[in-house]
Short mmCIF file of C-alpha atoms in Angstrom, two decimals:
data_model
loop_
_atom_site.label_atom_id
_atom_site.label_comp_id
_atom_site.label_asym_id
_atom_site.label_seq_id
_atom_site.Cartn_x
_atom_site.Cartn_y
_atom_site.Cartn_z
CA MET A 1 67.45 -103.48 87.34
CA ASP A 2 67.44 -107.07 88.59
CA GLN A 3 70.56 -106.41 90.63
CA LEU A 4 68.95 -103.39 92.31
CA SER A 5 65.76 -105.32 92.96
CA ASN A 6 67.64 -108.26 94.45
CA SER A 7 69.78 -105.96 96.60
CA VAL A 8 66.61 -104.71 98.30
CA MET A 9 65.84 -108.24 99.45
CA ASP A 10 69.40 -108.66 100.74
CA LEU A 11 69.15 -105.38 102.65
CA ILE A 12 65.82 -106.42 104.18
CA LYS A 13 67.36 -109.71 105.33
CA GLN A 14 70.19 -107.70 106.94
CA ASN A 15 67.58 -105.44 108.59
CA LYS A 16 69.00 -102.41 106.74
CA LEU A 17 65.53 -101.08 106.08
CA ASP A 18 66.40 -97.43 105.43
CA GLU A 19 68.87 -98.52 102.75
CA ALA A 20 66.32 -100.97 101.34
CA GLU A 21 63.76 -98.18 101.11
CA ALA A 22 66.24 -95.88 99.34
CA VAL A 23 67.08 -98.56 96.76
CA SER A 24 63.38 -99.29 96.27
CA ARG A 25 62.72 -95.63 95.58
CA GLN A 26 65.66 -95.62 93.17
CA LEU A 27 64.00 -98.54 91.37
CA LEU A 28 60.78 -96.52 91.06
CA ASN A 29 62.64 -93.50 89.70
CA GLU A 30 64.91 -95.32 87.28
CA TYR A 31 62.44 -97.98 86.13
CA PRO A 32 58.94 -96.46 86.29
CA ASP A 33 57.71 -99.00 83.74
CA GLN A 34 58.54 -101.92 86.06
CA ILE A 35 56.59 -103.20 89.06
CA ASP A 36 59.61 -103.93 91.23
CA GLY A 37 59.74 -100.57 93.02
CA PHE A 38 56.17 -100.87 94.31
CA GLU A 39 56.61 -104.50 95.29
CA ARG A 40 59.90 -103.88 97.09
CA LEU A 41 58.54 -100.86 98.97
CA GLY A 42 55.68 -103.07 100.13
CA GLN A 43 58.21 -105.58 101.42
CA VAL A 44 60.25 -102.88 103.18
CA TYR A 45 57.22 -101.52 105.00
CA LYS A 46 56.05 -105.02 105.86
CA ALA A 47 59.48 -105.71 107.40
CA ARG A 48 59.11 -102.50 109.45
CA GLY A 49 55.72 -103.65 110.69
CA GLU A 50 54.04 -100.73 108.91
CA ASN A 51 51.34 -102.91 107.43
CA GLN A 52 49.01 -100.16 106.25
CA THR A 53 51.76 -98.50 104.24
CA ALA A 54 52.82 -101.91 102.94
CA ALA A 55 49.22 -102.49 101.84
CA ASP A 56 49.24 -99.16 100.00
CA TYR A 57 52.30 -100.17 97.99
CA TYR A 58 50.92 -103.63 97.25
CA GLN A 59 47.74 -101.90 96.03
CA LYS A 60 49.89 -99.73 93.74
CA ALA A 61 51.55 -102.89 92.45
CA ALA A 62 48.12 -104.45 91.77
CA ASP A 63 46.94 -101.30 89.97
CA PHE A 64 50.16 -101.26 87.94
CA ALA A 65 49.70 -104.93 87.00
CA LYS A 66 46.11 -104.24 85.87
CA THR A 67 47.22 -101.58 83.40
CA MET A 68 50.44 -103.02 82.01
CA PRO A 69 50.71 -105.71 79.35
CA GLY A 70 52.36 -108.91 80.46
CA PHE A 71 50.49 -109.28 83.75
CA ASP A 72 47.65 -111.75 84.03
CA GLN A 73 44.78 -111.77 86.51
CA GLN A 74 46.70 -114.18 88.72
CA SER A 75 49.45 -111.57 89.16
CA VAL A 76 46.88 -108.94 90.09
CA GLU A 77 45.25 -111.33 92.58
CA LYS A 78 48.64 -112.06 94.18
CA TYR A 79 49.07 -108.38 95.05
CA LEU A 80 45.44 -107.93 96.12
CA SER A 81 45.88 -110.90 98.45
CA LYS A 82 48.86 -109.16 100.03
CA VAL A 83 46.80 -105.98 100.42
CA LYS A 84 44.07 -107.91 102.21
CA LYS A 85 46.58 -109.65 104.49
CA MET A 86 48.35 -106.41 105.43
CA ARG A 87 45.09 -104.61 106.16
CA LYS A 88 43.98 -107.52 108.34
CA GLU A 89 47.24 -107.36 110.33
CA LYS A 90 46.82 -103.70 111.32
CA LYS A 91 49.67 -102.09 113.21
#
């Protein structure tokens, strides 16, 4: 899973955003009990300049973190902060 998650970041850096989105969706499908798919999709849409969609995925990550053990309030706040930032930077 870590390799898939890291490959998304590499693809974003290479501006291969369609591939990055596909790998992010693969993460969601193969590892539904992990937050990485939501977080990576947020990053893909942010890189595309689709801030509202990015905010939606960061919100899903925050909601996921609220319901899963192992995430503290600080983790939730990190994602909510990204939601707020993306909604402020409307595009």
